[in-house]
Amino acid sequence: LSIATIAVLIAVTAVFTYIIRIPIAPTRGYINFGDVAIFFTAITFGPLTALISGGLGTALADIIAGYAQWAPFSFLAHGLQGLVIALIVGSGAGNTARNLAHGGYDKKAPGALQRITGGIRLVSLLLAFFAGTLVMGGIYFLVGGFMVGFPAATAEIPGNILQNVAGVAVGAPLAVAVRKAYPPIDKFRR
């Protein structure tokens, strides 16, 4: 995988995180759409790339947006989130890059669902969503609890869940579309 590809994915993640920010007053944090880029990267490019771009992209956005106190924790939360999502989606039965590139589908899924998941087993995608939400949300909850108190950190939980819903709802279909349109992209999976 080239350094240029990782750099572009870091920038994409930073932009998705920075462009739309909805502040959460109790924790002085914010809701964003960086998880769309993280899900896309994790499914398309794999664990190593998702770890690096998810972590660095969100940390960079925090620094640029004036939330530097959160940058190290965003690096950890979103980097591990991307890693976990990629490992779960990549390990699901029938989810190999070769199978997806050659049109492998979850034969039990209805036609519309097959088009959306592009062969990624729905169970793997749901597990990735829940694990990614737990990792990212759990880290932010613990850090927020120590920084501003656990009652305030609780206010961030719905926003973190919403971010992951957006990530899986937009990032996964986007990854499937890109992989179908350009099958050689699977060579970049790390």
Short mmCIF file of C-alpha atoms in Angstrom, two decimals:
data_model
loop_
_atom_site.label_atom_id
_atom_site.label_comp_id
_atom_site.label_asym_id
_atom_site.label_seq_id
_atom_site.Cartn_x
_atom_site.Cartn_y
_atom_site.Cartn_z
CA LEU A 1 0.00 0.00 0.00
CA SER A 2 1.45 3.33 -0.93
CA ILE A 3 2.09 6.18 1.45
CA ALA A 4 0.15 8.42 -0.93
CA THR A 5 -2.98 6.25 -0.60
CA ILE A 6 -2.78 6.35 3.18
CA ALA A 7 -2.20 10.11 3.11
CA VAL A 8 -5.28 10.63 0.94
CA LEU A 9 -7.38 8.45 3.27
CA ILE A 10 -6.12 10.39 6.31
CA ALA A 11 -7.15 13.62 4.57
CA VAL A 12 -10.56 12.22 3.61
CA THR A 13 -11.17 11.09 7.19
CA ALA A 14 -10.08 14.48 8.54
CA VAL A 15 -12.41 16.31 6.14
CA PHE A 16 -15.40 14.07 6.95
CA THR A 17 -14.69 14.62 10.65
CA TYR A 18 -14.16 18.38 10.36
CA ILE A 19 -16.80 19.53 7.87
CA ILE A 20 -19.92 18.78 9.91
CA ARG A 21 -19.50 19.13 13.68
CA ILE A 22 -22.41 19.11 16.08
CA PRO A 23 -21.14 20.21 19.52
CA ILE A 24 -22.04 18.31 22.68
CA ALA A 25 -21.94 20.86 25.48
CA PRO A 26 -21.50 18.60 28.54
CA THR A 27 -18.27 17.02 27.26
CA ARG A 28 -17.08 19.79 24.95
CA GLY A 29 -16.86 17.17 22.22
CA TYR A 30 -18.78 16.91 18.95
CA ILE A 31 -20.65 14.53 16.66
CA ASN A 32 -19.26 14.20 13.14
CA PHE A 33 -19.33 12.04 10.01
CA GLY A 34 -15.77 10.74 10.19
CA ASP A 35 -17.15 7.24 10.77
CA VAL A 36 -18.36 7.17 7.15
CA ALA A 37 -14.73 7.42 6.02
CA ILE A 38 -13.62 4.92 8.67
CA PHE A 39 -16.17 2.27 7.62
CA PHE A 40 -15.33 2.85 3.95
CA THR A 41 -11.60 2.54 4.58
CA ALA A 42 -11.94 -0.49 6.85
CA ILE A 43 -14.05 -2.42 4.33
CA THR A 44 -12.11 -1.33 1.25
CA PHE A 45 -8.49 -1.13 2.42
CA GLY A 46 -8.29 -3.36 5.48
CA PRO A 47 -7.11 -3.20 9.09
CA LEU A 48 -3.72 -1.51 8.87
CA THR A 49 -4.94 1.32 6.65
CA ALA A 50 -8.11 1.77 8.74
CA LEU A 51 -6.05 1.93 11.93
CA ILE A 52 -3.69 4.59 10.55
CA SER A 53 -6.18 6.74 8.61
CA GLY A 54 -8.97 6.48 11.20
CA GLY A 55 -6.64 7.45 14.02
CA LEU A 56 -4.61 10.15 12.34
CA GLY A 57 -7.51 11.62 10.34
CA THR A 58 -9.75 12.17 13.37
CA ALA A 59 -6.88 13.39 15.56
CA LEU A 60 -5.87 15.89 12.87
CA ALA A 61 -9.47 17.13 12.60
CA ASP A 62 -9.62 17.58 16.38
CA ILE A 63 -6.46 19.68 16.32
CA ILE A 64 -7.65 21.83 13.40
CA ALA A 65 -11.12 22.31 14.94
CA GLY A 66 -9.77 23.44 18.31
CA TYR A 67 -10.38 20.19 20.20
CA ALA A 68 -6.71 19.32 20.67
CA GLN A 69 -7.38 17.89 24.13
CA TRP A 70 -9.34 15.09 22.43
CA ALA A 71 -6.80 14.37 19.64
CA PRO A 72 -4.83 11.56 21.36
CA PHE A 73 -8.06 9.89 22.44
CA SER A 74 -9.61 10.26 18.98
CA PHE A 75 -6.49 8.66 17.54
CA LEU A 76 -6.96 5.71 19.88
CA ALA A 77 -10.78 5.46 19.64
CA HIS A 78 -11.12 5.78 15.88
CA GLY A 79 -7.92 3.97 15.01
CA LEU A 80 -9.00 0.92 17.02
CA GLN A 81 -12.53 1.29 15.69
CA GLY A 82 -11.26 1.04 12.10
CA LEU A 83 -9.01 -1.88 12.98
CA VAL A 84 -11.83 -3.83 14.64
CA ILE A 85 -14.29 -3.17 11.81
CA ALA A 86 -11.79 -4.29 9.18
CA LEU A 87 -10.83 -7.44 11.09
CA ILE A 88 -14.45 -8.49 11.59
CA VAL A 89 -15.61 -7.74 8.05
CA GLY A 90 -12.46 -9.28 6.58
CA SER A 91 -12.78 -12.47 8.59
CA GLY A 92 -16.41 -13.19 7.76
CA ALA A 93 -17.00 -16.33 5.72
CA GLY A 94 -17.15 -15.48 2.04
CA ASN A 95 -15.71 -12.01 2.55
CA THR A 96 -12.32 -12.49 0.93
CA ALA A 97 -11.24 -9.81 -1.48
CA ARG A 98 -11.05 -12.37 -4.28
CA ASN A 99 -14.61 -13.57 -3.62
CA LEU A 100 -15.94 -10.00 -3.61
CA ALA A 101 -14.00 -9.05 -6.73
CA HIS A 102 -15.56 -11.98 -8.57
CA GLY A 103 -19.10 -11.24 -7.49
CA GLY A 104 -19.39 -13.42 -4.40
CA TYR A 105 -22.68 -12.82 -2.60
CA ASP A 106 -24.43 -13.91 0.52
CA LYS A 107 -26.83 -16.20 -1.29
CA LYS A 108 -29.33 -16.17 1.57
CA ALA A 109 -29.82 -12.41 1.46
CA PRO A 110 -32.67 -10.93 -0.61
CA GLY A 111 -31.68 -9.34 -3.93
CA ALA A 112 -31.72 -5.74 -2.71
CA LEU A 113 -29.65 -6.64 0.34
CA GLN A 114 -27.11 -8.45 -1.84
CA ARG A 115 -26.66 -5.27 -3.88
CA ILE A 116 -26.14 -3.20 -0.72
CA THR A 117 -23.76 -5.56 1.06
CA GLY A 118 -21.87 -6.61 -2.07
CA GLY A 119 -21.23 -10.08 -0.73
CA ILE A 120 -20.21 -8.98 2.74
CA ARG A 121 -22.15 -11.18 5.09
CA LEU A 122 -24.77 -9.11 6.86
CA VAL A 123 -23.85 -10.79 10.14
CA SER A 124 -20.22 -9.64 9.71
CA LEU A 125 -21.36 -6.11 8.94
CA LEU A 126 -23.64 -6.00 11.99
CA LEU A 127 -20.92 -7.42 14.25
CA ALA A 128 -18.49 -4.85 12.88
CA PHE A 129 -21.01 -2.09 13.58
CA PHE A 130 -21.58 -3.21 17.16
CA ALA A 131 -17.89 -3.83 17.89
CA GLY A 132 -16.84 -0.54 16.29
CA THR A 133 -19.49 1.32 18.27
CA LEU A 134 -18.45 -0.38 21.50
CA VAL A 135 -14.73 0.32 20.99
CA MET A 136 -15.11 3.93 19.89
CA GLY A 137 -17.97 4.80 22.25
CA GLY A 138 -16.36 2.98 25.17
CA ILE A 139 -13.08 4.84 24.84
CA TYR A 140 -14.83 8.21 24.57
CA PHE A 141 -17.08 7.35 27.52
CA LEU A 142 -14.14 6.45 29.75
CA VAL A 143 -12.03 9.42 28.70
CA GLY A 144 -14.98 11.81 28.92
CA GLY A 145 -15.83 10.42 32.33
CA PHE A 146 -12.38 11.20 33.64
CA MET A 147 -12.18 14.58 31.90
CA VAL A 148 -15.63 16.01 32.66
CA GLY A 149 -17.43 13.41 34.77
CA PHE A 150 -19.39 10.30 33.92
CA PRO A 151 -22.84 11.93 33.94
CA ALA A 152 -21.66 14.36 31.25
CA ALA A 153 -19.96 11.56 29.29
CA THR A 154 -23.27 9.69 29.21
CA ALA A 155 -24.71 12.53 27.09
CA GLU A 156 -22.31 11.60 24.30
CA ILE A 157 -23.43 7.96 23.97
CA PRO A 158 -26.40 8.58 21.60
CA GLY A 159 -24.22 10.76 19.35
CA ASN A 160 -21.52 8.10 19.15
CA ILE A 161 -24.12 5.50 18.21
CA LEU A 162 -25.53 7.85 15.56
CA GLN A 163 -22.06 8.38 14.11
CA ASN A 164 -21.64 4.63 13.70
CA VAL A 165 -25.10 4.25 12.17
CA ALA A 166 -24.12 6.87 9.58
CA GLY A 167 -20.79 5.11 9.10
CA VAL A 168 -22.27 1.72 8.32
CA ALA A 169 -25.28 3.11 6.40
CA VAL A 170 -23.17 5.28 4.06
CA GLY A 171 -19.62 3.92 4.30
CA ALA A 172 -20.45 0.25 3.67
CA PRO A 173 -22.52 0.79 0.48
CA LEU A 174 -19.90 3.25 -0.76
CA ALA A 175 -17.16 0.66 -0.21
CA VAL A 176 -19.20 -1.96 -2.06
CA ALA A 177 -19.84 0.42 -4.97
CA VAL A 178 -16.17 1.36 -5.29
CA ARG A 179 -15.06 -2.29 -5.10
CA LYS A 180 -17.56 -3.27 -7.80
CA ALA A 181 -16.64 -0.33 -10.04
CA TYR A 182 -12.90 -0.85 -9.62
CA PRO A 183 -12.08 -4.46 -8.61
CA PRO A 184 -8.27 -3.90 -8.72
CA ILE A 185 -8.66 -1.78 -5.58
CA ASP A 186 -8.59 -5.06 -3.63
CA LYS A 187 -4.84 -5.20 -4.29
CA PHE A 188 -4.47 -2.29 -1.87
CA ARG A 189 -6.11 -4.13 1.02
CA ARG A 190 -3.76 -4.36 4.04
#
